[in-house]
Amino acid sequence: GIQVEQSPPDLILQEGANSTLRCNFSDSVNNLQWFHQNPWGQLINLFYIPSGTKQNGRLSATTVATERYSLLYISSSQTTDSGVYFCAVDPNAGGTSYGKLTFGQGTILTVHP
Amino acid sequence: EAGVAQSPRYKIIEKRQSVAFWCNPISGHATLYWYQQILGQGPKLLIQFQNNGVVDDSQLPKDRFSAERLKGVDSTLKIQPAKLEDSAVYLCASSLTGASFSGANVLTFGAGSRLTVL
């Protein structure tokens, strides 16, 4: 099956700093989502981004599908950004997605005040 | 729009006992998924339903796990008998459809049900 690798595994920042999280995947995809898992365990959709670039406030994401990676940028980090960030992909099965996501191991982000 | 509802939020049982989790997806979402998340790992798909039919249950331990979605809306995941290694968060997700067109297969997750097996 498809492999998803996220880096770094852990990241510690001071409030106000910027960061970049990376997701590499081993096969072509037609669904890529970034999630934030908050301290209560809720997985929150950040982006649906199988290709291209999107921005939402202080967060932005870029997926380069031909090179099989995606980046999540967090600018001016806040303590509320702490948690685990997951990248999840659905392989491109001949152009048909069956909606099944394979998750990476996540990046644990801690933002200190 | 109401989100994906799950219950109970927490459950503690002894090994060999049984437990059931309930999920109500977002209204109109045809596809429903159950994921298992063990502490420190990413979620892993257990089973996927399209309406009331099973699309994929290849990773469901069928000797102890069962799931149903009888009327194509809400779903129940059951574990019987539970083992220590079943301690995890069970996440339910839904999407408009499992088919491939833009935005249709965006998954939205519920808050999860945390199971502790003693």
Short mmCIF file of C-alpha atoms in Angstrom, two decimals:
data_model
loop_
_atom_site.label_atom_id
_atom_site.label_comp_id
_atom_site.label_asym_id
_atom_site.label_seq_id
_atom_site.Cartn_x
_atom_site.Cartn_y
_atom_site.Cartn_z
CA GLY A 1 0.00 0.00 0.00
CA ILE A 2 0.88 3.66 -0.17
CA GLN A 3 3.46 4.94 2.31
CA VAL A 4 3.13 8.34 4.01
CA GLU A 5 6.06 9.89 5.84
CA GLN A 6 5.84 13.09 7.84
CA SER A 7 8.65 15.23 9.13
CA PRO A 8 9.74 16.38 11.58
CA PRO A 9 8.21 14.01 14.15
CA ASP A 10 8.38 16.67 16.84
CA LEU A 11 8.59 20.44 16.69
CA ILE A 12 8.89 22.93 19.54
CA LEU A 13 8.37 26.64 18.85
CA GLN A 14 8.09 29.90 20.65
CA GLU A 15 4.89 31.82 20.05
CA GLY A 16 5.18 33.97 16.95
CA ALA A 17 7.58 31.68 15.10
CA ASN A 18 6.93 30.19 11.67
CA SER A 19 7.17 26.52 10.76
CA THR A 20 6.97 24.12 7.83
CA LEU A 21 5.71 20.56 8.10
CA ARG A 22 6.37 18.07 5.31
CA CYS A 23 4.49 15.04 4.00
CA ASN A 24 6.02 12.65 1.48
CA PHE A 25 3.94 9.94 -0.18
CA SER A 26 4.98 6.98 -2.27
CA ASP A 27 2.35 6.95 -5.01
CA SER A 28 0.09 9.32 -6.91
CA VAL A 29 -2.94 10.52 -4.99
CA ASN A 30 -6.30 12.10 -5.72
CA ASN A 31 -7.07 13.09 -2.16
CA LEU A 32 -4.72 14.67 0.33
CA GLN A 33 -5.95 16.20 3.56
CA TRP A 34 -4.15 17.93 6.41
CA PHE A 35 -5.67 17.56 9.86
CA HIS A 36 -4.98 19.08 13.25
CA GLN A 37 -5.69 16.81 16.21
CA ASN A 38 -6.31 18.96 19.24
CA PRO A 39 -5.52 17.93 22.82
CA TRP A 40 -9.05 16.51 23.17
CA GLY A 41 -8.45 14.16 20.25
CA GLN A 42 -10.69 15.85 17.70
CA LEU A 43 -9.39 15.68 14.13
CA ILE A 44 -10.05 19.02 12.46
CA ASN A 45 -9.89 19.40 8.69
CA LEU A 46 -7.35 22.03 7.69
CA PHE A 47 -7.04 21.55 3.95
CA TYR A 48 -8.22 19.32 1.15
CA ILE A 49 -5.31 19.75 -1.24
CA PRO A 50 -4.48 16.97 -3.73
CA SER A 51 -2.56 19.57 -5.75
CA GLY A 52 -1.83 23.28 -5.79
CA THR A 53 -1.72 25.87 -3.04
CA LYS A 54 -4.34 27.03 -0.56
CA GLN A 55 -4.32 29.54 2.26
CA ASN A 56 -6.54 29.95 5.28
CA GLY A 57 -5.49 32.71 7.63
CA ARG A 58 -2.11 31.93 9.16
CA LEU A 59 -2.05 28.49 7.57
CA SER A 60 -1.22 27.59 4.02
CA ALA A 61 -0.50 24.36 2.20
CA THR A 62 1.14 23.35 -1.04
CA THR A 63 1.03 19.97 -2.73
CA VAL A 64 3.38 19.14 -5.60
CA ALA A 65 1.66 16.02 -6.87
CA THR A 66 4.28 15.22 -9.53
CA GLU A 67 7.00 15.12 -6.86
CA ARG A 68 4.79 13.41 -4.29
CA TYR A 69 5.02 15.79 -1.38
CA SER A 70 2.96 18.35 0.47
CA LEU A 71 3.96 21.16 2.82
CA LEU A 72 1.96 22.81 5.58
CA TYR A 73 3.07 26.29 6.62
CA ILE A 74 2.14 27.81 9.95
CA SER A 75 2.99 31.48 10.38
CA SER A 76 3.01 33.51 13.59
CA SER A 77 2.31 30.40 15.63
CA GLN A 78 0.05 30.57 18.69
CA THR A 79 -0.25 28.28 21.70
CA THR A 80 -3.59 27.09 20.34
CA ASP A 81 -1.74 25.65 17.33
CA SER A 82 -0.27 22.96 19.60
CA GLY A 83 -1.31 19.40 18.87
CA VAL A 84 -0.61 16.75 16.27
CA TYR A 85 -0.71 17.49 12.56
CA PHE A 86 -1.56 14.62 10.25
CA CYS A 87 -1.25 14.28 6.54
CA ALA A 88 -3.57 11.67 5.00
CA VAL A 89 -3.79 10.48 1.41
CA ASP A 90 -6.02 8.40 -0.82
CA PRO A 91 -4.11 6.72 -3.66
CA ASN A 92 -5.19 7.36 -7.23
CA ALA A 93 -6.69 4.00 -8.20
CA GLY A 94 -7.00 4.57 -11.91
CA GLY A 95 -8.70 7.93 -11.40
CA THR A 96 -11.30 6.60 -8.96
CA SER A 97 -11.02 7.46 -5.32
CA TYR A 98 -12.67 5.19 -2.86
CA GLY A 99 -12.27 7.75 -0.10
CA LYS A 100 -10.02 5.66 2.11
CA LEU A 101 -7.34 7.73 3.76
CA THR A 102 -3.93 6.43 4.79
CA PHE A 103 -2.44 8.57 7.54
CA GLY A 104 1.14 9.47 8.29
CA GLN A 105 2.54 9.18 11.80
CA GLY A 106 1.99 12.86 12.47
CA THR A 107 4.07 15.83 13.63
CA ILE A 108 3.71 16.80 17.28
CA LEU A 109 3.79 20.59 17.54
CA THR A 110 4.27 22.36 20.84
CA VAL A 111 4.06 26.14 20.92
CA HIS A 112 5.33 27.82 24.09
CA PRO A 113 4.12 31.27 25.17
CA GLU B 1 -24.26 21.92 9.50
CA ALA B 2 -24.15 19.44 12.35
CA GLY B 3 -20.97 17.39 12.54
CA VAL B 4 -20.37 13.68 12.95
CA ALA B 5 -21.82 12.52 16.26
CA GLN B 6 -20.28 9.68 18.27
CA SER B 7 -21.06 8.04 21.58
CA PRO B 8 -19.98 7.18 24.15
CA ARG B 9 -16.96 9.48 24.43
CA TYR B 10 -15.25 7.21 26.97
CA LYS B 11 -15.60 3.55 27.88
CA ILE B 12 -13.64 1.37 30.30
CA ILE B 13 -14.19 -2.40 30.23
CA GLU B 14 -12.49 -5.57 31.36
CA LYS B 15 -10.86 -7.84 28.77
CA ARG B 16 -13.25 -10.38 27.25
CA GLN B 17 -16.21 -8.04 27.77
CA SER B 18 -18.11 -6.48 24.88
CA VAL B 19 -18.58 -2.87 23.86
CA ALA B 20 -20.49 -0.98 21.18
CA PHE B 21 -19.90 2.43 19.65
CA TRP B 22 -22.44 4.50 17.77
CA CYS B 23 -21.97 7.01 14.98
CA ASN B 24 -24.32 9.39 13.20
CA PRO B 25 -22.73 10.94 10.10
CA ILE B 26 -23.32 14.35 8.56
CA SER B 27 -26.75 14.49 6.96
CA GLY B 28 -26.63 13.46 3.33
CA HIS B 29 -23.22 11.81 3.51
CA ALA B 30 -23.40 8.46 1.77
CA THR B 31 -20.01 7.17 2.90
CA LEU B 32 -19.14 6.29 6.48
CA TYR B 33 -15.81 5.11 7.87
CA TRP B 34 -14.59 3.66 11.15
CA TYR B 35 -10.95 4.26 12.05
CA GLN B 36 -8.89 2.97 14.97
CA GLN B 37 -6.24 5.22 16.47
CA ILE B 38 -3.79 3.64 18.89
CA LEU B 39 -1.90 6.06 21.12
CA GLY B 40 1.03 7.64 19.30
CA GLN B 41 -0.05 6.48 15.85
CA GLY B 42 -2.09 7.82 12.97
CA PRO B 43 -5.65 6.53 12.49
CA LYS B 44 -6.06 3.26 10.61
CA LEU B 45 -9.14 2.39 8.57
CA LEU B 46 -11.22 -0.51 9.89
CA ILE B 47 -14.26 -0.44 7.62
CA GLN B 48 -15.90 1.72 4.96
CA PHE B 49 -19.61 1.78 4.10
CA GLN B 50 -21.24 3.24 1.01
CA ASN B 51 -24.89 3.76 2.01
CA ASN B 52 -25.65 0.50 3.82
CA GLY B 53 -23.17 -1.67 1.91
CA VAL B 54 -19.61 -2.53 2.93
CA VAL B 55 -16.98 -1.21 0.50
CA ASP B 56 -13.89 -2.35 2.38
CA ASP B 57 -13.50 -4.30 5.59
CA SER B 58 -10.13 -5.85 4.80
CA GLN B 59 -8.51 -4.46 7.97
CA LEU B 60 -11.35 -5.30 10.34
CA PRO B 61 -10.46 -8.15 12.76
CA LYS B 62 -13.63 -10.06 11.99
CA ASP B 63 -13.15 -12.63 14.73
CA ARG B 64 -13.98 -9.94 17.29
CA PHE B 65 -15.09 -6.79 15.50
CA SER B 66 -18.37 -6.24 13.68
CA ALA B 67 -20.02 -3.19 12.20
CA GLU B 68 -23.33 -2.43 10.61
CA ARG B 69 -25.12 0.44 8.95
CA LEU B 70 -28.58 -0.97 8.49
CA LYS B 71 -30.53 1.99 7.11
CA GLY B 72 -27.65 3.75 5.39
CA VAL B 73 -27.46 6.45 8.05
CA ASP B 74 -26.07 5.75 11.51
CA SER B 75 -23.67 2.92 12.27
CA THR B 76 -22.61 0.72 15.17
CA LEU B 77 -19.16 -0.80 15.74
CA LYS B 78 -19.01 -3.71 18.18
CA ILE B 79 -16.09 -5.48 19.81
CA GLN B 80 -16.66 -8.88 21.39
CA PRO B 81 -14.64 -10.12 23.21
CA ALA B 82 -12.31 -7.19 23.81
CA LYS B 83 -8.54 -7.63 24.16
CA LEU B 84 -6.01 -5.38 25.83
CA GLU B 85 -4.65 -4.32 22.43
CA ASP B 86 -8.07 -2.94 21.47
CA SER B 87 -7.47 0.03 23.76
CA ALA B 88 -7.62 2.95 21.33
CA VAL B 89 -9.76 5.81 20.10
CA TYR B 90 -12.41 4.75 17.61
CA LEU B 91 -13.08 7.50 15.12
CA CYS B 92 -16.05 7.72 12.82
CA ALA B 93 -15.88 9.82 9.68
CA SER B 94 -18.19 10.56 6.79
CA SER B 95 -17.93 11.97 3.31
CA LEU B 96 -20.41 13.02 0.68
CA THR B 97 -19.40 10.09 -1.44
CA GLY B 98 -16.44 7.81 -1.93
CA ALA B 99 -16.37 8.63 -5.62
CA SER B 100 -13.68 10.77 -7.15
CA PHE B 101 -14.71 14.27 -7.91
CA SER B 102 -13.40 17.40 -6.33
CA GLY B 103 -14.39 17.83 -2.73
CA ALA B 104 -16.76 14.90 -2.72
CA ASN B 105 -14.46 12.63 -0.80
CA VAL B 106 -13.37 15.07 1.88
CA LEU B 107 -13.61 13.22 5.18
CA THR B 108 -15.01 14.86 8.31
CA PHE B 109 -14.31 13.15 11.63
CA GLY B 110 -16.28 12.89 14.83
CA ALA B 111 -14.77 13.51 18.27
CA GLY B 112 -14.05 9.81 18.78
CA SER B 113 -14.78 7.17 21.40
CA ARG B 114 -11.89 6.35 23.72
CA LEU B 115 -11.79 2.70 24.80
CA THR B 116 -9.68 1.42 27.68
CA VAL B 117 -9.51 -2.36 28.13
CA LEU B 118 -8.22 -3.50 31.54
#
